[in-house]
C-alpha positions as a Python dict, from the first residue, in 0.01 Angstrom:
ca = {
    (1, 'L'): (0, 0, 0),
    (2, 'M'): (-14, 144, -353),
    (3, 'F'): (367, 170, -360),
    (4, 'R'): (401, -198, -264),
    (5, 'A'): (156, -302, -536),
    (6, 'I'): (343, -101, -800),
    (7, 'T'): (679, -237, -682),
    (8, 'L'): (549, -595, -690),
    (9, 'F'): (412, -536, -1042),
    (10, 'F'): (749, -412, -1171),
    (11, 'I'): (942, -696, -1006),
    (12, 'T'): (705, -951, -1159),
    (13, 'A'): (731, -781, -1499),
    (14, 'C'): (1112, -787, -1487),
    (15, 'F'): (1122, -1160, -1413),
    (16, 'S'): (871, -1234, -1690),
    (17, 'L'): (1100, -1069, -1947),
    (18, 'S'): (1350, -1354, -1932),
    (19, 'A'): (1434, -1540, -2249),
    (20, 'Q'): (1184, -1792, -2375),
    (21, 'A'): (1238, -2107, -2574),
    (22, 'V'): (1083, -2220, -2899),
    (23, 'L'): (1029, -2597, -2908),
    (24, 'I'): (1085, -2755, -3249),
    (25, 'D'): (983, -3119, -3282),
    (26, 'P'): (943, -3283, -3624),
    (27, 'A'): (625, -3450, -3493),
    (28, 'D'): (469, -3100, -3505),
    (29, 'C'): (531, -3059, -3878),
    (30, 'G'): (200, -2999, -4047),
    (31, 'T'): (24, -2896, -3725),
    (32, 'T'): (200, -2613, -3543),
    (33, 'L'): (508, -2602, -3769),
    (34, 'T'): (541, -2545, -4143),
    (35, 'C'): (804, -2792, -4262),
    (36, 'W'): (944, -2941, -4577),
    (37, 'T'): (1147, -3260, -4593),
    (38, 'T'): (1386, -3408, -4842),
    (39, 'T'): (1571, -3733, -4898),
    (40, 'D'): (1862, -3537, -5049),
    (41, 'N'): (2156, -3594, -4816),
    (42, 'S'): (2400, -3347, -4975),
    (43, 'N'): (2517, -3036, -4793),
    (44, 'L'): (2300, -2754, -4921),
    (45, 'N'): (2518, -2444, -4948),
    (46, 'T'): (2312, -2208, -5162),
    (47, 'S'): (1955, -2086, -5184),
    (48, 'A'): (1920, -2253, -5525),
    (49, 'E'): (2028, -2589, -5379),
    (50, 'I'): (1771, -2557, -5097),
    (51, 'E'): (1498, -2466, -5344),
    (52, 'A'): (1581, -2764, -5566),
    (53, 'A'): (1608, -3014, -5279),
    (54, 'F'): (1286, -2912, -5104),
    (55, 'G'): (1083, -2802, -5407),
    (56, 'V'): (1021, -2450, -5275),
    (57, 'S'): (1097, -2104, -5410),
    (58, 'F'): (1224, -1796, -5226),
    (59, 'D'): (1230, -1440, -5352),
    (60, 'P'): (1467, -1286, -5265),
    (61, 'D'): (1714, -1571, -5230),
    (62, 'L'): (1800, -1704, -4886),
    (63, 'T'): (2124, -1609, -4711),
    (64, 'L'): (2308, -1831, -4464),
    (65, 'Y'): (2303, -1661, -4125),
    (66, 'Y'): (2429, -1939, -3898),
    (67, 'K'): (2551, -2295, -3930),
    (68, 'A'): (2685, -2528, -3659),
    (69, 'N'): (2826, -2877, -3711),
    (70, 'Q'): (2784, -3156, -3456),
    (71, 'D'): (3138, -3282, -3510),
    (72, 'G'): (3280, -2953, -3383),
    (73, 'S'): (3423, -2847, -3719),
    (74, 'A'): (3405, -2479, -3806),
    (75, 'G'): (3060, -2340, -3861),
    (76, 'D'): (2963, -2065, -4100),
    (77, 'G'): (2743, -1760, -4147),
    (78, 'S'): (2743, -1390, -4065),
    (79, 'Y'): (2597, -1457, -3715),
    (80, 'L'): (2841, -1735, -3623),
    (81, 'S'): (2977, -1542, -3323),
    (82, 'T'): (2627, -1446, -3201),
    (83, 'Y'): (2481, -1794, -3148),
    (84, 'S'): (2599, -2127, -3010),
    (85, 'T'): (2462, -2477, -3049),
    (86, 'T'): (2470, -2756, -2794),
    (87, 'F'): (2404, -3101, -2937),
    (88, 'S'): (2270, -3344, -2678),
    (89, 'N'): (2124, -3689, -2610),
    (90, 'T'): (2459, -3869, -2645),
    (91, 'P'): (2772, -3725, -2804),
    (92, 'S'): (2767, -3973, -3093),
    (93, 'E'): (2388, -3982, -3145),
    (94, 'P'): (2246, -3637, -3083),
    (95, 'A'): (1873, -3634, -3151),
    (96, 'D'): (1836, -3299, -2976),
    (97, 'A'): (2007, -2960, -2995),
    (98, 'D'): (1970, -2611, -2849),
    (99, 'I'): (2056, -2302, -3052),
    (100, 'T'): (2116, -2020, -2805),
    (101, 'Y'): (2158, -1648, -2857),
    (102, 'G'): (2468, -1501, -2691),
    (103, 'T'): (2551, -1135, -2745),
    (104, 'G'): (2556, -890, -3031),
    (105, 'D'): (2314, -835, -3315),
    (106, 'S'): (2044, -1100, -3335),
    (107, 'I'): (1888, -1241, -3648),
    (108, 'S'): (1589, -1031, -3743),
    (109, 'C'): (1405, -1111, -4060),
    (110, 'P'): (1052, -1163, -4178),
    (111, 'D'): (1145, -1498, -4334),
    (112, 'C'): (1377, -1733, -4143),
    (113, 'Y'): (1418, -2105, -4189),
    (114, 'L'): (1591, -2372, -3984),
    (115, 'L'): (1765, -2649, -4175),
    (116, 'V'): (1827, -2967, -3971),
    (117, 'K'): (2036, -3238, -4140),
    (118, 'D'): (2115, -3601, -4072),
    (119, 'G'): (2180, -3728, -4421),
    (120, 'N'): (2171, -4100, -4342),
    (121, 'Q'): (1795, -4139, -4289),
    (122, 'T'): (1491, -4162, -4517),
    (123, 'I'): (1413, -3804, -4429),
    (124, 'A'): (1762, -3663, -4465),
    (125, 'Q'): (1680, -3299, -4389),
    (126, 'Y'): (1406, -3082, -4248),
    (127, 'L'): (1346, -2721, -4352),
    (128, 'I'): (1133, -2550, -4088),
    (129, 'N'): (974, -2207, -4114),
    (130, 'L'): (1072, -2011, -3802),
    (131, 'G'): (787, -1764, -3867),
    (132, 'N'): (746, -1581, -3536),
    (133, 'W'): (1093, -1643, -3389),
    (134, 'N'): (1232, -1319, -3245),
    (135, 'G'): (1600, -1408, -3290),
    (136, 'T'): (1685, -1422, -2919),
    (137, 'D'): (1468, -1704, -2787),
    (138, 'T'): (1646, -2039, -2762),
    (139, 'L'): (1553, -2286, -3034),
    (140, 'E'): (1506, -2625, -2864),
    (141, 'L'): (1524, -2905, -3121),
    (142, 'E'): (1388, -3234, -2989),
    (143, 'N'): (1328, -3585, -3123),
    (144, 'F'): (1509, -3561, -3455),
    (145, 'W'): (1584, -3918, -3563),
    (146, 'P'): (1572, -4064, -3209),
    (147, 'S'): (1747, -4400, -3172),
    (148, 'S'): (1814, -4420, -3544),
    (149, 'G'): (2017, -4117, -3641),
    (150, 'S'): (2173, -3796, -3533),
    (151, 'I'): (2173, -3428, -3617),
    (152, 'S'): (2489, -3364, -3817),
    (153, 'N'): (2437, -2989, -3855),
    (154, 'V'): (2186, -2711, -3811),
    (155, 'A'): (2164, -2391, -4012),
    (156, 'I'): (1950, -2079, -4007),
    (157, 'W'): (1877, -1927, -4345),
    (158, 'G'): (1674, -1615, -4412),
    (159, 'N'): (1603, -1323, -4632),
    (160, 'V'): (1561, -966, -4530),
    (161, 'S'): (1302, -795, -4741),
    (162, 'P'): (1399, -433, -4803),
    (163, 'I'): (1157, -157, -4705),
    (164, 'P'): (950, -80, -5013),
    (165, 'V'): (1053, 251, -5168),
    (166, 'P'): (702, 407, -5157),
    (167, 'A'): (675, 331, -4784),
    (168, 'A'): (1021, 473, -4717),
    (169, 'I'): (938, 790, -4909),
    (170, 'W'): (608, 822, -4721),
    (171, 'L'): (784, 787, -4384),
    (172, 'F'): (1055, 1036, -4480),
    (173, 'G'): (800, 1283, -4615),
    (174, 'T'): (584, 1264, -4303),
    (175, 'A'): (888, 1323, -4080),
    (176, 'L'): (1000, 1616, -4296),
    (177, 'I'): (656, 1779, -4277),
    (178, 'G'): (659, 1730, -3900),
    (179, 'F'): (1000, 1894, -3866),
    (180, 'I'): (887, 2189, -4081),
    (181, 'G'): (575, 2231, -3868),
    (182, 'V'): (776, 2224, -3544),
    (183, 'S'): (1038, 2468, -3674),
    (184, 'R'): (774, 2725, -3775),
    (185, 'R'): (640, 2736, -3419),
}
């Protein structure tokens, strides 16, 4: 009986480890999502351009990790081969999109931001803080410009804060002391 209970527990645990999805709906901006919007419809290709368009500041500067275009033209970013984006609703008017992790290294950073662009609407672009995204969960974008626009591209920007030198030295020193203590025994 105990063996069956343990087996059932492990089977349940394995199935619960499947990938999750993070729902991103612009209606949640200001409640469950931290978002910035802009009427600037230009393609923002640098951290400085993002900062100027949205009126925010990032230190260190943001780096483009992934960009996908709805029209099928070549994307960009160092994680381009790791993720894929499916634009949906209708082919010519996609109000929704899914950004899915495939294989390889996933995006892992303390500060990641999703940029969603239409460019022909009053709100031309959304910049959304991905905060607790783990880099492998699917990003489900829903209700962006429904019936009046379409997502032209999505991009994930981020910055990887380096480990502070004092913390790195502390970790190295602790490990070194541990190795010395073990070797003396």
